[in-house]
Amino acid sequence: MASGTTLRMWRRTLILLVLLIGVGFGLILFNLIRLQLVEGEELKSQSLDQSLRTTSLSAQRGSIYDCNGNVLAESASVWTVALEPAYIEDEETCRLLAEGLSEILDMEEEDVYALTQKNTYFTYVKRKVETSVRDEINAFLQENNIKRGVQLIEDYKRYYPYGDFLSQVLGFTGVDSQGLSGLEIQYDEELSGTSGRLVTAKNAAGTDMPFEYEQKIEAQDGSNLYLTIDSNVQSILEEALKQGIVDNVVQEGAVAICMNVKTGAILGMAVEGSYDPNDPFTLADEALQQEIDALPEGEQDKAYNNALQKQWRNKAVSDTYYPGSVFKMCTGSMALEEGIVTEETTFTCTGATVVAGETLHCWASRHGTENFVQGLCNSCNPYFMWLGEQLGAFTFFKYFNAFGFTEKTGIDLPGEGATLYHGADMGPVELATESFGQNFSITPVHMITACAAVANGGYLVQPHLVERIEDSNGNILSTADTTYRRQVISEDTSSRMVSILHTNATSGTAKNGYVAGYRICGKTGTSQKILEDNIDKTKKHYIASYCGFAPADDPEIALLIFFDEPEGESYYGSAVAGPVFASCMSQILPYLGVEPIYTEEELERLDTTVESVTGEGADTAKTKLEQQGFTVIVKGDGDTVLAQNPAGGEKIPKQGTVVLYTTEDAQQETVTVPKLTGLSLSEVNQTAVNAGVQIRITGAALSSGVCVSQSQSIAEGEKVKQGTVITVNFIESDTVM
């Protein structure tokens, strides 16, 4: 019996053992399957993470060029300083490195020393140091015979060579070279490129392995942008706006947009005030910074951040405004296209119109009976309210939509503002006010795009700033699409409106934007701003603008000038924006190769070039210049002309004065520039003659007898040589719109 019991126990033990072994091996097999097939890839990845260290290598960000190939933004080499503690042989070298690097990098010595004590082959010390600093470090290492322990890795930093030039358009980048504003963020993916990697192996102790275990994957540089912007045009716009802001005491900045009416290419987009994208977090307005510094400490951060956002904001694209009377070129085009009016259709302006019980006024007391051309040239609000009524809300809105005002233009910049408007169900008051450019908000880029459609045969273009994108090897990746979006008005209507707007620039309310010889077409605008936070409800704020194009016989270039809250002697578009428009166009059109065609009256007033007579005999030189129609004054008793004013090659008015100097002493004589502003043309002429200077006339004086001088190129009180030419700009004194 004992034997049977023992046998059964052995059997049970054996069975239990088999079961245990089976379960054990089953568990092992299960875990092997789980580890190899189910969790294998994840564990492999974790293993690699534990055994490899990856360092990102920056790609060089693509450059941004203007249409002439000038660099507007580029990434230049800077350096990352890293330590290799595992290669630092002794304590003395650690201390030497800490002392030397801390001084060069402007860091605390103990902080650098702590990095030398790490158990690793790689640790960062400082990033984005300039090449000059790298050179100092290399000199220090060489001087102290330190061959291992420090790495200098190439990196990149964004530079904008022209400072605040085109800043709101270009934008800026962050510390990691990522786009944060403007074109930099709009095309961040194209500009950024693809970062590379430096992969370093680690040993079982977690320490980086030596250099021979590294693997380097090179970065791929970003693509380059070639803009439609012409730096010369941009410079003209920016300088003109800066002067216009000063002359007209403008409170909220200014905008100028220059566009090719046939392609939608933006040749210039100036926004003042601007900032330096090399230092975007510093307020460009020092007075504003002082105001913020004077605030209670708890309010400073919010005020500073608001000021930064305003500084970076591109008013040309992001801000909406009432366009005012410049919009009348669109309403007029609608009416001509629908056959509601012809150039001779008359309307009688009594100075005001009652619409649905509301009395809406004209800017003038009354215009009386006028035809359509006169109505636009007079910028008569009642005439255009009548046109809106004849069109009706449905038809008016149909064209409003066709001109692109109900949608964003799609310009390749971030933050484009959305328009505010009334739809086809608008009431009679809304229709009346919108007909002359009030009671709806659009962006400046909307207005210049609509203006281009009026000028180019009726086609709505796509505004754009990037002409093409090229990779780092110069291969073209994409080009701008310049096909028309749609046709808004017929070519016949466009041609007729061009003719009317040309008349307006030569004899209507837009005369202050006139440029002799260049067949300007234009329309002024003075629109009231609606400010929700306006504390002083009695004070009104305005936007003064001028929108036009040239040349009338084949329109090429459109320009919109826009001043936000001028508080000088005038706030009207004709007086504030008109002269700036003329100043810009007088430089842009000849630069772009537009040939002038002068009328006989203009030819009589054209400047002529002075011949150089320096070095010639005084009598011979005097006779030669007098035969060319100049008045000649000889200073000194010498026999030879040592100098002349104006110099040879300069332009002066026909029958102007040339002063010849025959002695050194005579060249030191000067006259004082008189006050030449606020005067009629005849008064300016007489004042200049009495002071011994001469004038060059620009602006309305070339086409109008009723004008007043607005500005002079050399300030009153300056000392100049006798005969110096001063440019005096005139505006029409009885025009306000």
mmCIF file of N, CA and C in Angstrom, residues 30-141:
data_model
loop_
_atom_site.group_PDB
_atom_site.id
_atom_site.type_symbol
_atom_site.label_atom_id
_atom_site.label_comp_id
_atom_site.label_asym_id
_atom_site.label_seq_id
_atom_site.Cartn_x
_atom_site.Cartn_y
_atom_site.Cartn_z
ATOM 1 N N PHE A 30 5.256 33.056 -25.029
ATOM 2 C CA PHE A 30 4.308 34.172 -25.195
ATOM 3 C C PHE A 30 5.042 35.516 -25.144
ATOM 4 N N ASN A 31 5.929 35.649 -24.153
ATOM 5 C CA ASN A 31 6.662 36.916 -24.021
ATOM 6 C C ASN A 31 7.615 37.145 -25.184
ATOM 7 N N LEU A 32 8.215 36.041 -25.651
ATOM 8 C CA LEU A 32 9.072 36.197 -26.824
ATOM 9 C C LEU A 32 8.277 36.712 -28.023
ATOM 10 N N ILE A 33 7.099 36.105 -28.224
ATOM 11 C CA ILE A 33 6.243 36.560 -29.338
ATOM 12 C C ILE A 33 5.832 38.012 -29.127
ATOM 13 N N ARG A 34 5.456 38.335 -27.864
ATOM 14 C CA ARG A 34 5.028 39.711 -27.574
ATOM 15 C C ARG A 34 6.170 40.717 -27.790
ATOM 16 N N LEU A 35 7.337 40.381 -27.279
ATOM 17 C CA LEU A 35 8.477 41.299 -27.382
ATOM 18 C C LEU A 35 8.998 41.418 -28.807
ATOM 19 N N GLN A 36 8.975 40.288 -29.539
ATOM 20 C CA GLN A 36 9.534 40.318 -30.882
ATOM 21 C C GLN A 36 8.549 40.852 -31.923
ATOM 22 N N LEU A 37 7.314 40.359 -31.842
ATOM 23 C CA LEU A 37 6.368 40.679 -32.912
ATOM 24 C C LEU A 37 5.409 41.809 -32.558
ATOM 25 N N VAL A 38 4.940 41.854 -31.323
ATOM 26 C CA VAL A 38 3.940 42.856 -30.949
ATOM 27 C C VAL A 38 4.597 44.172 -30.560
ATOM 28 N N GLU A 39 5.556 44.092 -29.628
ATOM 29 C CA GLU A 39 6.160 45.320 -29.110
ATOM 30 C C GLU A 39 7.581 45.538 -29.634
ATOM 31 N N GLY A 40 7.952 44.759 -30.597
ATOM 32 C CA GLY A 40 9.328 44.807 -31.082
ATOM 33 C C GLY A 40 9.768 46.172 -31.586
ATOM 34 N N GLU A 41 8.952 46.776 -32.454
ATOM 35 C CA GLU A 41 9.337 48.057 -33.044
ATOM 36 C C GLU A 41 9.423 49.164 -31.995
ATOM 37 N N GLU A 42 8.465 49.122 -31.054
ATOM 38 C CA GLU A 42 8.469 50.154 -30.005
ATOM 39 C C GLU A 42 9.698 50.014 -29.114
ATOM 40 N N LEU A 43 10.018 48.777 -28.725
ATOM 41 C CA LEU A 43 11.185 48.554 -27.887
ATOM 42 C C LEU A 43 12.482 48.889 -28.616
ATOM 43 N N LYS A 44 12.478 48.594 -29.914
ATOM 44 C CA LYS A 44 13.648 48.938 -30.724
ATOM 45 C C LYS A 44 13.854 50.444 -30.752
ATOM 46 N N SER A 45 12.741 51.167 -30.888
ATOM 47 C CA SER A 45 12.803 52.629 -30.903
ATOM 48 C C SER A 45 13.298 53.168 -29.568
ATOM 49 N N GLN A 46 12.792 52.573 -28.455
ATOM 50 C CA GLN A 46 13.225 53.013 -27.131
ATOM 51 C C GLN A 46 14.707 52.721 -26.927
ATOM 52 N N SER A 47 15.130 51.587 -27.455
ATOM 53 C CA SER A 47 16.548 51.231 -27.343
ATOM 54 C C SER A 47 17.427 52.236 -28.074
ATOM 55 N N LEU A 48 16.984 52.606 -29.270
ATOM 56 C CA LEU A 48 17.747 53.592 -30.044
ATOM 57 C C LEU A 48 17.775 54.938 -29.332
ATOM 58 N N ASP A 49 16.620 55.303 -28.745
ATOM 59 C CA ASP A 49 16.563 56.573 -28.020
ATOM 60 C C ASP A 49 17.551 56.589 -26.863
ATOM 61 N N GLN A 50 17.698 55.435 -26.211
ATOM 62 C CA GLN A 50 18.601 55.356 -25.071
ATOM 63 C C GLN A 50 20.063 55.319 -25.502
ATOM 64 N N SER A 51 20.310 54.822 -26.712
ATOM 65 C CA SER A 51 21.698 54.656 -27.148
ATOM 66 C C SER A 51 22.157 55.726 -28.125
ATOM 67 N N LEU A 52 21.226 56.570 -28.603
ATOM 68 C CA LEU A 52 21.584 57.605 -29.574
ATOM 69 C C LEU A 52 21.163 58.984 -29.078
ATOM 70 N N ARG A 53 21.951 59.991 -29.403
ATOM 71 C CA ARG A 53 21.621 61.387 -29.107
ATOM 72 C C ARG A 53 21.554 62.125 -30.440
ATOM 73 N N THR A 54 20.427 62.848 -30.700
ATOM 74 C CA THR A 54 20.234 63.560 -31.965
ATOM 75 C C THR A 54 20.284 65.064 -31.733
ATOM 76 N N THR A 55 21.154 65.741 -32.472
ATOM 77 C CA THR A 55 21.257 67.204 -32.419
ATOM 78 C C THR A 55 20.794 67.775 -33.752
ATOM 79 N N SER A 56 19.857 68.702 -33.715
ATOM 80 C CA SER A 56 19.329 69.299 -34.945
ATOM 81 C C SER A 56 20.340 70.264 -35.542
ATOM 82 N N LEU A 57 20.516 70.184 -36.861
ATOM 83 C CA LEU A 57 21.396 71.099 -37.596
ATOM 84 C C LEU A 57 20.525 72.031 -38.432
ATOM 85 N N SER A 58 20.649 73.330 -38.195
ATOM 86 C CA SER A 58 19.768 74.301 -38.842
ATOM 87 C C SER A 58 20.003 74.363 -40.341
ATOM 88 N N ALA A 59 18.915 74.451 -41.093
ATOM 89 C CA ALA A 59 19.000 74.728 -42.527
ATOM 90 C C ALA A 59 19.123 76.233 -42.728
ATOM 91 N N GLN A 60 19.809 76.639 -43.773
ATOM 92 C CA GLN A 60 19.913 78.063 -44.066
ATOM 93 C C GLN A 60 18.597 78.539 -44.674
ATOM 94 N N ARG A 61 17.992 79.516 -44.029
ATOM 95 C CA ARG A 61 16.719 80.052 -44.501
ATOM 96 C C ARG A 61 16.925 80.766 -45.827
ATOM 97 N N GLY A 62 15.976 80.591 -46.743
ATOM 98 C CA GLY A 62 16.090 81.212 -48.052
ATOM 99 C C GLY A 62 16.101 82.726 -47.975
ATOM 100 N N SER A 63 16.687 83.355 -48.959
ATOM 101 C CA SER A 63 16.769 84.820 -49.017
ATOM 102 C C SER A 63 15.543 85.397 -49.708
ATOM 103 N N ILE A 64 15.330 86.691 -49.488
ATOM 104 C CA ILE A 64 14.251 87.417 -50.158
ATOM 105 C C ILE A 64 14.883 88.539 -50.969
ATOM 106 N N TYR A 65 14.539 88.607 -52.253
ATOM 107 C CA TYR A 65 15.111 89.593 -53.167
ATOM 108 C C TYR A 65 14.012 90.481 -53.737
ATOM 109 N N ASP A 66 14.372 91.707 -54.130
ATOM 110 C CA ASP A 66 13.423 92.535 -54.873
ATOM 111 C C ASP A 66 13.499 92.140 -56.345
ATOM 112 N N CYS A 67 12.737 92.831 -57.197
ATOM 113 C CA CYS A 67 12.661 92.440 -58.612
ATOM 114 C C CYS A 67 13.970 92.683 -59.356
ATOM 115 N N ASN A 68 14.881 93.478 -58.772
ATOM 116 C CA ASN A 68 16.166 93.752 -59.405
ATOM 117 C C ASN A 68 17.289 92.888 -58.839
ATOM 118 N N GLY A 69 16.944 91.959 -57.952
ATOM 119 C CA GLY A 69 17.952 91.077 -57.381
ATOM 120 C C GLY A 69 18.637 91.620 -56.145
ATOM 121 N N ASN A 70 18.147 92.737 -55.601
ATOM 122 C CA ASN A 70 18.719 93.273 -54.371
ATOM 123 C C ASN A 70 18.258 92.437 -53.176
ATOM 124 N N VAL A 71 19.169 92.120 -52.279
ATOM 125 C CA VAL A 71 18.846 91.293 -51.114
ATOM 126 C C VAL A 71 18.097 92.122 -50.079
ATOM 127 N N LEU A 72 16.900 91.673 -49.723
ATOM 128 C CA LEU A 72 16.088 92.355 -48.715
ATOM 129 C C LEU A 72 16.111 91.622 -47.381
ATOM 130 N N ALA A 73 16.337 90.319 -47.413
ATOM 131 C CA ALA A 73 16.445 89.520 -46.195
ATOM 132 C C ALA A 73 17.330 88.326 -46.500
ATOM 133 N N GLU A 74 18.249 88.020 -45.606
ATOM 134 C CA GLU A 74 19.148 86.894 -45.821
ATOM 135 C C GLU A 74 19.563 86.307 -44.481
ATOM 136 N N SER A 75 20.024 85.068 -44.532
ATOM 137 C CA SER A 75 20.513 84.402 -43.337
ATOM 138 C C SER A 75 22.027 84.291 -43.434
ATOM 139 N N ALA A 76 22.714 84.896 -42.471
ATOM 140 C CA ALA A 76 24.173 84.863 -42.438
ATOM 141 C C ALA A 76 24.630 83.909 -41.343
ATOM 142 N N SER A 77 25.855 83.432 -41.479
ATOM 143 C CA SER A 77 26.381 82.443 -40.540
ATOM 144 C C SER A 77 26.597 83.034 -39.151
ATOM 145 N N VAL A 78 26.140 82.297 -38.155
ATOM 146 C CA VAL A 78 26.506 82.526 -36.760
ATOM 147 C C VAL A 78 26.932 81.167 -36.216
ATOM 148 N N TRP A 79 27.246 81.098 -34.933
ATOM 149 C CA TRP A 79 27.862 79.869 -34.438
ATOM 150 C C TRP A 79 27.275 79.438 -33.103
ATOM 151 N N THR A 80 27.182 78.111 -32.936
ATOM 152 C CA THR A 80 26.795 77.531 -31.661
ATOM 153 C C THR A 80 28.056 77.032 -30.958
ATOM 154 N N VAL A 81 28.235 77.445 -29.718
ATOM 155 C CA VAL A 81 29.395 77.027 -28.921
ATOM 156 C C VAL A 81 28.971 75.865 -28.029
ATOM 157 N N ALA A 82 29.684 74.749 -28.128
ATOM 158 C CA ALA A 82 29.380 73.567 -27.319
ATOM 159 C C ALA A 82 30.659 73.037 -26.676
ATOM 160 N N LEU A 83 30.503 72.388 -25.533
ATOM 161 C CA LEU A 83 31.628 71.753 -24.845
ATOM 162 C C LEU A 83 31.583 70.244 -25.030
ATOM 163 N N GLU A 84 32.761 69.606 -24.941
ATOM 164 C CA GLU A 84 32.913 68.155 -24.963
ATOM 165 C C GLU A 84 33.597 67.737 -23.653
ATOM 166 N N PRO A 85 32.863 67.723 -22.552
ATOM 167 C CA PRO A 85 33.492 67.483 -21.239
ATOM 168 C C PRO A 85 34.303 66.198 -21.152
ATOM 169 N N ALA A 86 33.869 65.161 -21.865
ATOM 170 C CA ALA A 86 34.578 63.880 -21.778
ATOM 171 C C ALA A 86 35.992 63.958 -22.343
ATOM 172 N N TYR A 87 36.242 64.953 -23.164
ATOM 173 C CA TYR A 87 37.565 65.108 -23.771
ATOM 174 C C TYR A 87 38.450 66.091 -23.011
ATOM 175 N N ILE A 88 37.911 66.742 -21.987
ATOM 176 C CA ILE A 88 38.704 67.698 -21.203
ATOM 177 C C ILE A 88 39.521 66.903 -20.195
ATOM 178 N N GLU A 89 40.825 67.003 -20.291
ATOM 179 C CA GLU A 89 41.710 66.050 -19.630
ATOM 180 C C GLU A 89 41.858 66.265 -18.129
ATOM 181 N N ASP A 90 41.877 67.529 -17.667
ATOM 182 C CA ASP A 90 42.176 67.738 -16.257
ATOM 183 C C ASP A 90 41.421 68.941 -15.720
ATOM 184 N N GLU A 91 41.496 69.098 -14.394
ATOM 185 C CA GLU A 91 40.794 70.175 -13.715
ATOM 186 C C GLU A 91 41.329 71.536 -14.133
ATOM 187 N N GLU A 92 42.619 71.617 -14.375
ATOM 188 C CA GLU A 92 43.226 72.888 -14.761
ATOM 189 C C GLU A 92 42.640 73.384 -16.087
ATOM 190 N N THR A 93 42.440 72.467 -17.037
ATOM 191 C CA THR A 93 41.854 72.841 -18.333
ATOM 192 C C THR A 93 40.397 73.257 -18.166
ATOM 193 N N CYS A 94 39.682 72.576 -17.289
ATOM 194 C CA CYS A 94 38.287 72.965 -17.018
ATOM 195 C C CYS A 94 38.214 74.401 -16.539
ATOM 196 N N ARG A 95 39.084 74.734 -15.594
ATOM 197 C CA ARG A 95 39.087 76.096 -15.050
ATOM 198 C C ARG A 95 39.511 77.113 -16.106
ATOM 199 N N LEU A 96 40.481 76.745 -16.924
ATOM 200 C CA LEU A 96 40.954 77.642 -17.976
ATOM 201 C C LEU A 96 39.851 77.924 -18.997
ATOM 202 N N LEU A 97 39.137 76.861 -19.392
ATOM 203 C CA LEU A 97 38.031 77.028 -20.337
ATOM 204 C C LEU A 97 36.913 77.876 -19.735
ATOM 205 N N ALA A 98 36.596 77.616 -18.478
ATOM 206 C CA ALA A 98 35.529 78.383 -17.828
ATOM 207 C C ALA A 98 35.866 79.863 -17.776
ATOM 208 N N GLU A 99 37.129 80.165 -17.439
ATOM 209 C CA GLU A 99 37.546 81.570 -17.342
ATOM 210 C C GLU A 99 37.544 82.236 -18.715
ATOM 211 N N GLY A 100 38.124 81.567 -19.712
ATOM 212 C CA GLY A 100 38.239 82.174 -21.045
ATOM 213 C C GLY A 100 36.906 82.323 -21.755
ATOM 214 N N LEU A 101 36.091 81.243 -21.772
ATOM 215 C CA LEU A 101 34.811 81.288 -22.481
ATOM 216 C C LEU A 101 33.826 82.247 -21.815
ATOM 217 N N SER A 102 33.822 82.292 -20.495
ATOM 218 C CA SER A 102 32.893 83.195 -19.805
ATOM 219 C C SER A 102 33.180 84.646 -20.154
ATOM 220 N N GLU A 103 34.448 84.982 -20.292
ATOM 221 C CA GLU A 103 34.806 86.357 -20.637
ATOM 222 C C GLU A 103 34.419 86.679 -22.077
ATOM 223 N N ILE A 104 34.685 85.759 -22.988
ATOM 224 C CA ILE A 104 34.382 85.996 -24.408
ATOM 225 C C ILE A 104 32.877 86.020 -24.656
ATOM 226 N N LEU A 105 32.140 85.116 -23.991
ATOM 227 C CA LEU A 105 30.703 84.962 -24.234
ATOM 228 C C LEU A 105 29.850 85.784 -23.284
ATOM 229 N N ASP A 106 30.489 86.530 -22.387
ATOM 230 C CA ASP A 106 29.778 87.355 -21.414
ATOM 231 C C ASP A 106 28.831 86.498 -20.571
ATOM 232 N N MET A 107 29.385 85.441 -19.982
ATOM 233 C CA MET A 107 28.632 84.534 -19.124
ATOM 234 C C MET A 107 29.298 84.454 -17.756
ATOM 235 N N GLU A 108 28.602 83.884 -16.797
ATOM 236 C CA GLU A 108 29.178 83.666 -15.476
ATOM 237 C C GLU A 108 30.187 82.512 -15.542
ATOM 238 N N GLU A 109 31.363 82.717 -14.935
ATOM 239 C CA GLU A 109 32.425 81.711 -14.992
ATOM 240 C C GLU A 109 31.986 80.394 -14.368
ATOM 241 N N GLU A 110 31.275 80.443 -13.243
ATOM 242 C CA GLU A 110 30.857 79.222 -12.566
ATOM 243 C C GLU A 110 29.839 78.432 -13.383
ATOM 244 N N ASP A 111 29.009 79.152 -14.168
ATOM 245 C CA ASP A 111 28.045 78.458 -15.027
ATOM 246 C C ASP A 111 28.762 77.655 -16.106
ATOM 247 N N VAL A 112 29.802 78.252 -16.685
ATOM 248 C CA VAL A 112 30.565 77.542 -17.715
ATOM 249 C C VAL A 112 31.331 76.377 -17.081
ATOM 250 N N TYR A 113 31.900 76.604 -15.898
ATOM 251 C CA TYR A 113 32.643 75.541 -15.216
ATOM 252 C C TYR A 113 31.733 74.340 -14.937
ATOM 253 N N ALA A 114 30.494 74.600 -14.527
ATOM 254 C CA ALA A 114 29.550 73.512 -14.250
ATOM 255 C C ALA A 114 29.324 72.661 -15.495
ATOM 256 N N LEU A 115 29.317 73.275 -16.657
ATOM 257 C CA LEU A 115 29.132 72.526 -17.905
ATOM 258 C C LEU A 115 30.328 71.626 -18.191
ATOM 259 N N THR A 116 31.529 72.063 -17.802
ATOM 260 C CA THR A 116 32.724 71.231 -18.047
ATOM 261 C C THR A 116 32.732 69.972 -17.186
ATOM 262 N N GLN A 117 31.904 69.926 -16.143
ATOM 263 C CA GLN A 117 31.885 68.789 -15.230
ATOM 264 C C GLN A 117 30.855 67.733 -15.611
ATOM 265 N N LYS A 118 30.110 67.961 -16.677
ATOM 266 C CA LYS A 118 29.094 66.994 -17.087
ATOM 267 C C LYS A 118 29.746 65.729 -17.647
ATOM 268 N N ASN A 119 29.057 64.600 -17.452
ATOM 269 C CA ASN A 119 29.555 63.311 -17.936
ATOM 270 C C ASN A 119 29.004 63.055 -19.341
ATOM 271 N N THR A 120 29.519 63.802 -20.320
ATOM 272 C CA THR A 120 28.991 63.721 -21.674
ATOM 273 C C THR A 120 30.054 64.158 -22.666
ATOM 274 N N TYR A 121 29.824 63.812 -23.920
ATOM 275 C CA TYR A 121 30.714 64.262 -24.985
ATOM 276 C C TYR A 121 30.207 65.543 -25.651
ATOM 277 N N PHE A 122 29.023 66.020 -25.247
ATOM 278 C CA PHE A 122 28.458 67.197 -25.934
ATOM 279 C C PHE A 122 27.478 67.916 -25.010
ATOM 280 N N THR A 123 27.649 69.228 -24.867
ATOM 281 C CA THR A 123 26.684 70.054 -24.135
ATOM 282 C C THR A 123 26.761 71.491 -24.652
ATOM 283 N N TYR A 124 25.584 72.121 -24.820
ATOM 284 C CA TYR A 124 25.532 73.489 -25.344
ATOM 285 C C TYR A 124 26.061 74.494 -24.325
ATOM 286 N N VAL A 125 26.733 75.531 -24.826
ATOM 287 C CA VAL A 125 27.156 76.660 -23.996
ATOM 288 C C VAL A 125 26.387 77.922 -24.393
ATOM 289 N N LYS A 126 26.444 78.293 -25.670
ATOM 290 C CA LYS A 126 25.727 79.478 -26.136
ATOM 291 C C LYS A 126 25.468 79.342 -27.629
ATOM 292 N N ARG A 127 24.300 79.838 -28.065
ATOM 293 C CA ARG A 127 23.919 79.728 -29.473
ATOM 294 C C ARG A 127 23.895 81.096 -30.137
ATOM 295 N N LYS A 128 24.041 81.068 -31.461
ATOM 296 C CA LYS A 128 23.931 82.241 -32.334
ATOM 297 C C LYS A 128 24.896 83.356 -31.933
ATOM 298 N N VAL A 129 26.176 82.998 -31.818
ATOM 299 C CA VAL A 129 27.198 84.010 -31.587
ATOM 300 C C VAL A 129 27.793 84.420 -32.932
ATOM 301 N N GLU A 130 28.229 85.647 -33.028
ATOM 302 C CA GLU A 130 28.726 86.174 -34.291
ATOM 303 C C GLU A 130 30.080 85.546 -34.653
ATOM 304 N N THR A 131 30.460 85.692 -35.926
ATOM 305 C CA THR A 131 31.717 85.131 -36.417
ATOM 306 C C THR A 131 32.908 85.740 -35.695
ATOM 307 N N SER A 132 32.804 87.019 -35.347
ATOM 308 C CA SER A 132 33.904 87.671 -34.627
ATOM 309 C C SER A 132 34.136 87.014 -33.271
ATOM 310 N N VAL A 133 33.054 86.570 -32.611
ATOM 311 C CA VAL A 133 33.172 85.873 -31.322
ATOM 312 C C VAL A 133 33.795 84.489 -31.533
ATOM 313 N N ARG A 134 33.368 83.816 -32.589
ATOM 314 C CA ARG A 134 33.978 82.519 -32.911
ATOM 315 C C ARG A 134 35.486 82.659 -33.090
ATOM 316 N N ASP A 135 35.885 83.723 -33.804
ATOM 317 C CA ASP A 135 37.312 83.951 -34.034
ATOM 318 C C ASP A 135 38.057 84.174 -32.717
ATOM 319 N N GLU A 136 37.422 84.882 -31.778
ATOM 320 C CA GLU A 136 38.039 85.085 -30.466
ATOM 321 C C GLU A 136 38.232 83.758 -29.746
ATOM 322 N N ILE A 137 37.215 82.887 -29.841
ATOM 323 C CA ILE A 137 37.309 81.578 -29.182
ATOM 324 C C ILE A 137 38.430 80.748 -29.805
ATOM 325 N N ASN A 138 38.502 80.740 -31.129
ATOM 326 C CA ASN A 138 39.562 79.983 -31.801
ATOM 327 C C ASN A 138 40.939 80.503 -31.406
ATOM 328 N N ALA A 139 41.077 81.829 -31.311
ATOM 329 C CA ALA A 139 42.356 82.412 -30.902
ATOM 330 C C ALA A 139 42.711 82.013 -29.476
ATOM 331 N N PHE A 140 41.713 81.990 -28.605
ATOM 332 C CA PHE A 140 41.924 81.591 -27.207
ATOM 333 C C PHE A 140 42.374 80.134 -27.120
ATOM 334 N N LEU A 141 41.711 79.248 -27.877
ATOM 335 C CA LEU A 141 42.063 77.832 -27.856
ATOM 336 C C LEU A 141 43.473 77.609 -28.385
#
